[in-house]
Amino acid sequence: DSDPNSTHDRKQRAFRIESGAARVERDVDEEMEFHLAMRAQKFMRLGLAPTAAREQALQQFGDLPAVRDECLTIDTEHHRAMTRVNRLNDLKQDVAYAFRSLRHNKSFAIVTILILALGIGANTAIFSLVNVLLLRKLPVPNANELVLIGSPMRANSMSDGSPRTDMFSYDLYKDMRDGSHTVSGLYATGRTGGLDVVRPHFNDPTARIVDSLSTSIDHPNARFVSNNYFSVLQVLPSAGRTFAASEGLNVGDAPVVVVSYNYWQRQLAADTRAVGSTLSVNGTALTIIGVAAQGFNGDIVDRDVTLFIPLTMQPVIVKSANWLDNHRDINWLNVMGRMKPGISLPQARAELVTVTTRAIIDHALPRQIISLKQDIAEKPVVVQSGAQGYSFYRTQYSTALVTLMVAVVLVLLVVCANVANLLLARATARTREMSLRMALGASRVRLIQQLLTESLIIALAGGVLGILVAAWASQALLYIVIGNRSSTALNTSLDIQVLFFSALVSIVAAALFGLMPALSATRVELAGALRSSGRNVAGNGGKFGVGRLLVVAQVAMSVLLLVGTGMLVRSMNRLEGSDVGAARDQLLITSIDAAHIGYKGARLATLLDAITESVRHAPGVTNASASLNGIFSGTESGTNFQAEGFVARASADTNASYDDVGADYFHTIGARISKGRDFTAIDNETGLKVAILNESLAKFLYPNGDALGKHITVDSASREIVGVVADVNEGSLRGEPARRFYVPLAQHGERPGTFYVEIKTSGDPSKTVNNVRKAILAVDALLPLRHIDPLNLLIRESIGQDRLVAQVVTLFGALALVLSALGLYGVMAYATLRRTSEFGLRLALGAVPGAIVGLVLREALVTTAAGLLIGLPFAFGMSQLLREQLFGIGTVDVPSIVLAVTVLAVTAALAAYLPAMRASRVAPLDALRAD
């Protein structure tokens, strides 16, 4: 038998520390064995043999397993209760001790909390945008049951041409609604355009009736919606009612409106008399029948919808156009439904895709069928969850937000490494404290728990302050995204999801920056630590100790951010400065909606001519023309055509973008006519039908010949090609210019009620805005001018994603650089302090101060070089993540890499210079007495 006190058994027992249920079981077994032994001894004193005495004791004890189980149950419950009490007491002690310790080290606490607030706040701010654009669901019951057909970013779009798969005509919507069986209802909603609304003004709260003369005019965001809109979304009214099933069945039969809760509060003074009162919308009287539920502002997350108007009122409200009757080519409706109970999204998708595709093909003209089938094959109908509603910005910024989340996580890691270094430095000063507590019996686990509690309190304090940082930063990010436009309703308020995310980040950060210092601070040799002042005991020692390794990690992550910053900034600069084919520095673009104030037919033609003529004579203006779509306006037209002498190989070959433009258009915008001529005044409704192609379309149709004199047929009308113009990027700076043709606006069958005016100025366009506005309003003071913007501003807004990523990543890169410099400075300052005696001895033996400075700087640069060697390979990998956002530069951008390496090397030298100078001035005698 082995000696139970042997060295081997002691070693085994030391690594088998029983705890929890195992310990309780051991204690119960030992207690029962003790009682059995005592009883057996009693029987042995009465003369029984040991074996018989134990058997007698067992018989007297009773059912041993049952007693053991009962004792285990009692002891386990008692053990758990005591454990909970002890842990709670330990936690209370740790929290109180942590607050007391931080209160005595206010500078340390303030610095660490501020650093963490920046890191946690940055993460929370980016997540708030991710939340509102990608995660937040519509505030409706059972949002996961909603299913969206088409594109979620087409909520304010319209297309006049062949049927589409991303938005739909009114007749196509009715086919989809009547042919689907997997949904309990399908609703449709579409744009209204600009509205003039005259609303009642409730001044006298004691009045019994509303004074019809006391009114106000506003221009709210509104939507045309089908009569089942609220029932499908399951949104109840907070006052009045929503649309009845009998309303909105025929054109003009529902002169009613539901207002949003916010509109009722702000514009109608939250007056209960609002329900039943009348709004005048574009001159049409609509009765307010209800107020939507509080918190519901429509199904478009980017925009607060304030008025909900029945779909069948469209021709009555927009008097210049009818988008309802037999117009399968006018695509302007968005469609969403609610799945029936028990129906899954794949089931609904399969049916809705089939129903929609069949409805498009079955009602197409014979000449359209082949091309439509090819179009649908290339761009099939998309059916997806509608829980997040419609959003223009979601698709546009989703890639950017993923990039920013990666960048902000890197910033958080840099922050955690920096705070960990501060905690390591503090651990050095607490070495004797930790050693004394361990000598008095505290376990290492208990001390680690206490240190982690302190780290958690610091992190939570940083998280609370970080929420305040995020509240400001999220608004700043939103401004970068949308500029100074007020039409968005993106709400980046800190809801429960954002607060939960901030708390989670704080806890993770506490673990990241707290665990390593806690382990280092409690890894001490007691005798030596108690004899020393702690200078040579901390875990920071060694050529690449813990502190220096953390700096290496900071430098590596800073490389990623700085290389990414350089690439994104260079890409954005090239993008902003790219040639759009027009005089971007001299152009103003304005949009005019004349239709809804009564202009149509011949009056529209006269108005358009009068506006362009008036603007041409405004001070600072050299020329003016008009167009249907405008440059960088977000609107686009496309259609099918046939070209003389061209044989199409695929349906897409006869698709092109087009625009209706005024006389002298290309001269006005500064586009280069490479062949032929510009449109002139003779290209009117009585003149020869003509067209101008851009170079991309001309080369595609006639790669070996001249396009001039050839004919293209559009909408059964043959047009002679009289010019070829250089490509103009009219909506995007990325990718190849679209194949496009232009036709004279004067030859449009009916002048468009909404059009754009392009104005060429002699100087800075922004200084001519007021002159242009006066010239337009001089024609008709009631004309609604949406915006008068310099083209450069519109171009900048079109690359909002690039600007957002470049500016935010630049900020993150600068923050990481500063934190890395501070971390390196702290490590080098601590290292020089520990080597005070070494430097003094070197100086006493004849070393010159410059050699000491060089030694310290060399060590700092070696640390930086190690971080660079680790970070650069990852930087090459990160560039692949950015490839979709880069323009005009390769994924391996040498200038950005050289810049990042240079900046980090210079920063490292500057951070180490002060500790190096301090080390070179050490007095030898003082240094030798330091230990």
PDB file of N, CA, C and O in Angstrom, residues 744-789:
ATOM      1  N   PRO A 744     -35.833  65.487 -78.370  1.00  0.00           N
ATOM      2  CA  PRO A 744     -36.213  66.856 -77.992  1.00  0.00           C
ATOM      3  C   PRO A 744     -37.438  66.878 -77.074  1.00  0.00           C
ATOM      4  O   PRO A 744     -38.425  66.176 -77.313  1.00  0.00           O
ATOM      5  N   LEU A 745     -37.365  67.657 -76.022  1.00  0.00           N
ATOM      6  CA  LEU A 745     -38.476  67.799 -75.085  1.00  0.00           C
ATOM      7  C   LEU A 745     -39.698  68.389 -75.796  1.00  0.00           C
ATOM      8  O   LEU A 745     -40.847  68.072 -75.465  1.00  0.00           O
ATOM      9  N   ALA A 746     -39.438  69.246 -76.789  1.00  0.00           N
ATOM     10  CA  ALA A 746     -40.550  69.872 -77.520  1.00  0.00           C
ATOM     11  C   ALA A 746     -41.314  68.870 -78.360  1.00  0.00           C
ATOM     12  O   ALA A 746     -42.441  69.149 -78.790  1.00  0.00           O
ATOM     13  N   GLN A 747     -40.725  67.691 -78.616  1.00  0.00           N
ATOM     14  CA  GLN A 747     -41.417  66.653 -79.390  1.00  0.00           C
ATOM     15  C   GLN A 747     -42.073  65.606 -78.500  1.00  0.00           C
ATOM     16  O   GLN A 747     -42.559  64.586 -78.990  1.00  0.00           O
ATOM     17  N   HIS A 748     -42.046  65.855 -77.185  1.00  0.00           N
ATOM     18  CA  HIS A 748     -42.745  64.980 -76.243  1.00  0.00           C
ATOM     19  C   HIS A 748     -44.245  65.140 -76.478  1.00  0.00           C
ATOM     20  O   HIS A 748     -44.745  66.252 -76.648  1.00  0.00           O
ATOM     21  N   GLY A 749     -44.970  64.019 -76.495  1.00  0.00           N
ATOM     22  CA  GLY A 749     -46.395  64.092 -76.789  1.00  0.00           C
ATOM     23  C   GLY A 749     -47.121  65.090 -75.906  1.00  0.00           C
ATOM     24  O   GLY A 749     -47.937  65.883 -76.366  1.00  0.00           O
ATOM     25  N   GLU A 750     -46.824  65.060 -74.604  1.00  0.00           N
ATOM     26  CA  GLU A 750     -47.367  66.039 -73.664  1.00  0.00           C
ATOM     27  C   GLU A 750     -46.246  66.428 -72.725  1.00  0.00           C
ATOM     28  O   GLU A 750     -45.597  65.562 -72.144  1.00  0.00           O
ATOM     29  N   ARG A 751     -46.001  67.709 -72.617  1.00  0.00           N
ATOM     30  CA  ARG A 751     -44.878  68.153 -71.780  1.00  0.00           C
ATOM     31  C   ARG A 751     -45.033  67.607 -70.355  1.00  0.00           C
ATOM     32  O   ARG A 751     -46.139  67.609 -69.806  1.00  0.00           O
ATOM     33  N   PRO A 752     -43.938  67.149 -69.764  1.00  0.00           N
ATOM     34  CA  PRO A 752     -44.032  66.592 -68.402  1.00  0.00           C
ATOM     35  C   PRO A 752     -44.348  67.669 -67.381  1.00  0.00           C
ATOM     36  O   PRO A 752     -43.854  68.797 -67.464  1.00  0.00           O
ATOM     37  N   GLY A 753     -45.182  67.314 -66.398  1.00  0.00           N
ATOM     38  CA  GLY A 753     -45.531  68.272 -65.357  1.00  0.00           C
ATOM     39  C   GLY A 753     -44.411  68.544 -64.393  1.00  0.00           C
ATOM     40  O   GLY A 753     -44.344  69.603 -63.766  1.00  0.00           O
ATOM     41  N   THR A 754     -43.502  67.563 -64.228  1.00  0.00           N
ATOM     42  CA  THR A 754     -42.316  67.750 -63.398  1.00  0.00           C
ATOM     43  C   THR A 754     -41.092  67.670 -64.297  1.00  0.00           C
ATOM     44  O   THR A 754     -40.942  66.705 -65.052  1.00  0.00           O
ATOM     45  N   PHE A 755     -40.249  68.672 -64.225  1.00  0.00           N
ATOM     46  CA  PHE A 755     -39.078  68.707 -65.095  1.00  0.00           C
ATOM     47  C   PHE A 755     -37.922  69.384 -64.363  1.00  0.00           C
ATOM     48  O   PHE A 755     -38.096  69.977 -63.285  1.00  0.00           O
ATOM     49  N   TYR A 756     -36.754  69.265 -64.961  1.00  0.00           N
ATOM     50  CA  TYR A 756     -35.536  69.850 -64.391  1.00  0.00           C
ATOM     51  C   TYR A 756     -35.032  70.962 -65.311  1.00  0.00           C
ATOM     52  O   TYR A 756     -35.181  70.884 -66.534  1.00  0.00           O
ATOM     53  N   VAL A 757     -34.448  71.962 -64.702  1.00  0.00           N
ATOM     54  CA  VAL A 757     -33.820  73.036 -65.462  1.00  0.00           C
ATOM     55  C   VAL A 757     -32.327  73.021 -65.136  1.00  0.00           C
ATOM     56  O   VAL A 757     -31.943  73.055 -63.953  1.00  0.00           O
ATOM     57  N   GLU A 758     -31.507  72.899 -66.187  1.00  0.00           N
ATOM     58  CA  GLU A 758     -30.055  72.941 -66.040  1.00  0.00           C
ATOM     59  C   GLU A 758     -29.576  74.360 -66.363  1.00  0.00           C
ATOM     60  O   GLU A 758     -29.910  74.898 -67.432  1.00  0.00           O
ATOM     61  N   ILE A 759     -28.829  74.953 -65.453  1.00  0.00           N
ATOM     62  CA  ILE A 759     -28.399  76.346 -65.601  1.00  0.00           C
ATOM     63  C   ILE A 759     -26.881  76.401 -65.582  1.00  0.00           C
ATOM     64  O   ILE A 759     -26.252  75.903 -64.629  1.00  0.00           O
ATOM     65  N   LYS A 760     -26.297  76.977 -66.618  1.00  0.00           N
ATOM     66  CA  LYS A 760     -24.851  77.156 -66.670  1.00  0.00           C
ATOM     67  C   LYS A 760     -24.515  78.563 -66.200  1.00  0.00           C
ATOM     68  O   LYS A 760     -25.081  79.552 -66.692  1.00  0.00           O
ATOM     69  N   THR A 761     -23.575  78.672 -65.254  1.00  0.00           N
ATOM     70  CA  THR A 761     -23.223  79.967 -64.670  1.00  0.00           C
ATOM     71  C   THR A 761     -21.830  80.377 -65.120  1.00  0.00           C
ATOM     72  O   THR A 761     -21.030  79.556 -65.591  1.00  0.00           O
ATOM     73  N   SER A 762     -21.548  81.654 -64.933  1.00  0.00           N
ATOM     74  CA  SER A 762     -20.233  82.177 -65.318  1.00  0.00           C
ATOM     75  C   SER A 762     -19.226  82.076 -64.198  1.00  0.00           C
ATOM     76  O   SER A 762     -18.033  82.285 -64.407  1.00  0.00           O
ATOM     77  N   GLY A 763     -19.696  81.770 -62.995  1.00  0.00           N
ATOM     78  CA  GLY A 763     -18.792  81.668 -61.852  1.00  0.00           C
ATOM     79  C   GLY A 763     -19.233  80.566 -60.911  1.00  0.00           C
ATOM     80  O   GLY A 763     -19.710  79.503 -61.349  1.00  0.00           O
ATOM     81  N   ASP A 764     -19.095  80.812 -59.611  1.00  0.00           N
ATOM     82  CA  ASP A 764     -19.484  79.845 -58.596  1.00  0.00           C
ATOM     83  C   ASP A 764     -20.998  79.658 -58.635  1.00  0.00           C
ATOM     84  O   ASP A 764     -21.759  80.607 -58.387  1.00  0.00           O
ATOM     85  N   PRO A 765     -21.492  78.438 -58.916  1.00  0.00           N
ATOM     86  CA  PRO A 765     -22.944  78.240 -59.025  1.00  0.00           C
ATOM     87  C   PRO A 765     -23.697  78.589 -57.745  1.00  0.00           C
ATOM     88  O   PRO A 765     -24.820  79.093 -57.810  1.00  0.00           O
ATOM     89  N   SER A 766     -23.092  78.315 -56.583  1.00  0.00           N
ATOM     90  CA  SER A 766     -23.806  78.550 -55.326  1.00  0.00           C
ATOM     91  C   SER A 766     -24.129  80.023 -55.112  1.00  0.00           C
ATOM     92  O   SER A 766     -25.082  80.363 -54.408  1.00  0.00           O
ATOM     93  N   LYS A 767     -23.357  80.926 -55.741  1.00  0.00           N
ATOM     94  CA  LYS A 767     -23.592  82.354 -55.588  1.00  0.00           C
ATOM     95  C   LYS A 767     -24.684  82.862 -56.528  1.00  0.00           C
ATOM     96  O   LYS A 767     -25.068  84.031 -56.454  1.00  0.00           O
ATOM     97  N   THR A 768     -25.156  81.984 -57.397  1.00  0.00           N
ATOM     98  CA  THR A 768     -26.177  82.384 -58.373  1.00  0.00           C
ATOM     99  C   THR A 768     -27.543  81.816 -58.020  1.00  0.00           C
ATOM    100  O   THR A 768     -28.521  82.072 -58.725  1.00  0.00           O
ATOM    101  N   VAL A 769     -27.644  81.078 -56.953  1.00  0.00           N
ATOM    102  CA  VAL A 769     -28.897  80.392 -56.592  1.00  0.00           C
ATOM    103  C   VAL A 769     -30.034  81.391 -56.405  1.00  0.00           C
ATOM    104  O   VAL A 769     -31.137  81.212 -56.943  1.00  0.00           O
ATOM    105  N   ASN A 770     -29.799  82.453 -55.651  1.00  0.00           N
ATOM    106  CA  ASN A 770     -30.878  83.418 -55.394  1.00  0.00           C
ATOM    107  C   ASN A 770     -31.337  84.103 -56.676  1.00  0.00           C
ATOM    108  O   ASN A 770     -32.534  84.351 -56.863  1.00  0.00           O
ATOM    109  N   ASN A 771     -30.398  84.405 -57.571  1.00  0.00           N
ATOM    110  CA  ASN A 771     -30.776  85.021 -58.842  1.00  0.00           C
ATOM    111  C   ASN A 771     -31.649  84.087 -59.677  1.00  0.00           C
ATOM    112  O   ASN A 771     -32.622  84.511 -60.306  1.00  0.00           O
ATOM    113  N   VAL A 772     -31.281  82.803 -59.669  1.00  0.00           N
ATOM    114  CA  VAL A 772     -32.070  81.816 -60.414  1.00  0.00           C
ATOM    115  C   VAL A 772     -33.465  81.674 -59.806  1.00  0.00           C
ATOM    116  O   VAL A 772     -34.480  81.616 -60.523  1.00  0.00           O
ATOM    117  N   ARG A 773     -33.540  81.614 -58.497  1.00  0.00           N
ATOM    118  CA  ARG A 773     -34.846  81.490 -57.840  1.00  0.00           C
ATOM    119  C   ARG A 773     -35.749  82.679 -58.192  1.00  0.00           C
ATOM    120  O   ARG A 773     -36.941  82.503 -58.504  1.00  0.00           O
ATOM    121  N   LYS A 774     -35.200  83.878 -58.134  1.00  0.00           N
ATOM    122  CA  LYS A 774     -35.994  85.067 -58.475  1.00  0.00           C
ATOM    123  C   LYS A 774     -36.464  85.018 -59.922  1.00  0.00           C
ATOM    124  O   LYS A 774     -37.610  85.385 -60.225  1.00  0.00           O
ATOM    125  N   ALA A 775     -35.589  84.553 -60.827  1.00  0.00           N
ATOM    126  CA  ALA A 775     -35.963  84.500 -62.244  1.00  0.00           C
ATOM    127  C   ALA A 775     -37.092  83.504 -62.480  1.00  0.00           C
ATOM    128  O   ALA A 775     -37.997  83.754 -63.289  1.00  0.00           O
ATOM    129  N   ILE A 776     -37.079  82.374 -61.777  1.00  0.00           N
ATOM    130  CA  ILE A 776     -38.135  81.370 -61.957  1.00  0.00           C
ATOM    131  C   ILE A 776     -39.449  81.857 -61.361  1.00  0.00           C
ATOM    132  O   ILE A 776     -40.518  81.762 -61.980  1.00  0.00           O
ATOM    133  N   LEU A 777     -39.385  82.394 -60.146  1.00  0.00           N
ATOM    134  CA  LEU A 777     -40.607  82.860 -59.494  1.00  0.00           C
ATOM    135  C   LEU A 777     -41.176  84.096 -60.165  1.00  0.00           C
ATOM    136  O   LEU A 777     -42.360  84.414 -59.979  1.00  0.00           O
ATOM    137  N   ALA A 778     -40.347  84.791 -60.950  1.00  0.00           N
ATOM    138  CA  ALA A 778     -40.868  85.928 -61.709  1.00  0.00           C
ATOM    139  C   ALA A 778     -41.844  85.467 -62.777  1.00  0.00           C
ATOM    140  O   ALA A 778     -42.741  86.216 -63.184  1.00  0.00           O
ATOM    141  N   VAL A 779     -41.699  84.242 -63.234  1.00  0.00           N
ATOM    142  CA  VAL A 779     -42.636  83.678 -64.220  1.00  0.00           C
ATOM    143  C   VAL A 779     -43.954  83.318 -63.542  1.00  0.00           C
ATOM    144  O   VAL A 779     -45.043  83.597 -64.054  1.00  0.00           O
ATOM    145  N   ASP A 780     -43.869  82.653 -62.361  1.00  0.00           N
ATOM    146  CA  ASP A 780     -45.058  82.309 -61.583  1.00  0.00           C
ATOM    147  C   ASP A 780     -44.621  82.144 -60.133  1.00  0.00           C
ATOM    148  O   ASP A 780     -43.860  81.223 -59.803  1.00  0.00           O
ATOM    149  N   ALA A 781     -45.086  83.043 -59.296  1.00  0.00           N
ATOM    150  CA  ALA A 781     -44.654  83.046 -57.897  1.00  0.00           C
ATOM    151  C   ALA A 781     -45.128  81.814 -57.134  1.00  0.00           C
ATOM    152  O   ALA A 781     -44.617  81.529 -56.045  1.00  0.00           O
ATOM    153  N   LEU A 782     -46.089  81.067 -57.690  1.00  0.00           N
ATOM    154  CA  LEU A 782     -46.607  79.891 -56.985  1.00  0.00           C
ATOM    155  C   LEU A 782     -45.869  78.606 -57.349  1.00  0.00           C
ATOM    156  O   LEU A 782     -46.178  77.541 -56.808  1.00  0.00           O
ATOM    157  N   LEU A 783     -44.907  78.683 -58.255  1.00  0.00           N
ATOM    158  CA  LEU A 783     -44.201  77.472 -58.673  1.00  0.00           C
ATOM    159  C   LEU A 783     -43.443  76.861 -57.492  1.00  0.00           C
ATOM    160  O   LEU A 783     -42.686  77.551 -56.802  1.00  0.00           O
ATOM    161  N   PRO A 784     -43.636  75.565 -57.248  1.00  0.00           N
ATOM    162  CA  PRO A 784     -42.901  74.914 -56.157  1.00  0.00           C
ATOM    163  C   PRO A 784     -41.486  74.527 -56.597  1.00  0.00           C
ATOM    164  O   PRO A 784     -41.315  73.702 -57.499  1.00  0.00           O
ATOM    165  N   LEU A 785     -40.482  75.135 -55.993  1.00  0.00           N
ATOM    166  CA  LEU A 785     -39.087  74.798 -56.280  1.00  0.00           C
ATOM    167  C   LEU A 785     -38.599  73.855 -55.194  1.00  0.00           C
ATOM    168  O   LEU A 785     -38.491  74.240 -54.028  1.00  0.00           O
ATOM    169  N   ARG A 786     -38.312  72.615 -55.547  1.00  0.00           N
ATOM    170  CA  ARG A 786     -37.866  71.658 -54.537  1.00  0.00           C
ATOM    171  C   ARG A 786     -36.453  71.975 -54.069  1.00  0.00           C
ATOM    172  O   ARG A 786     -36.193  72.154 -52.882  1.00  0.00           O
ATOM    173  N   HIS A 787     -35.528  72.024 -55.004  1.00  0.00           N
ATOM    174  CA  HIS A 787     -34.139  72.311 -54.664  1.00  0.00           C
ATOM    175  C   HIS A 787     -33.503  73.046 -55.837  1.00  0.00           C
ATOM    176  O   HIS A 787     -33.855  72.811 -56.991  1.00  0.00           O
ATOM    177  N   ILE A 788     -32.579  73.930 -55.537  1.00  0.00           N
ATOM    178  CA  ILE A 788     -31.699  74.492 -56.556  1.00  0.00           C
ATOM    179  C   ILE A 788     -30.285  74.196 -56.081  1.00  0.00           C
ATOM    180  O   ILE A 788     -29.783  74.844 -55.158  1.00  0.00           O
ATOM    181  N   ASP A 789     -29.671  73.181 -56.670  1.00  0.00           N
ATOM    182  CA  ASP A 789     -28.411  72.666 -56.158  1.00  0.00           C
ATOM    183  C   ASP A 789     -27.303  72.758 -57.192  1.00  0.00           C
ATOM    184  O   ASP A 789     -27.533  72.462 -58.381  1.00  0.00           O
TER     185      ASP A 789
END
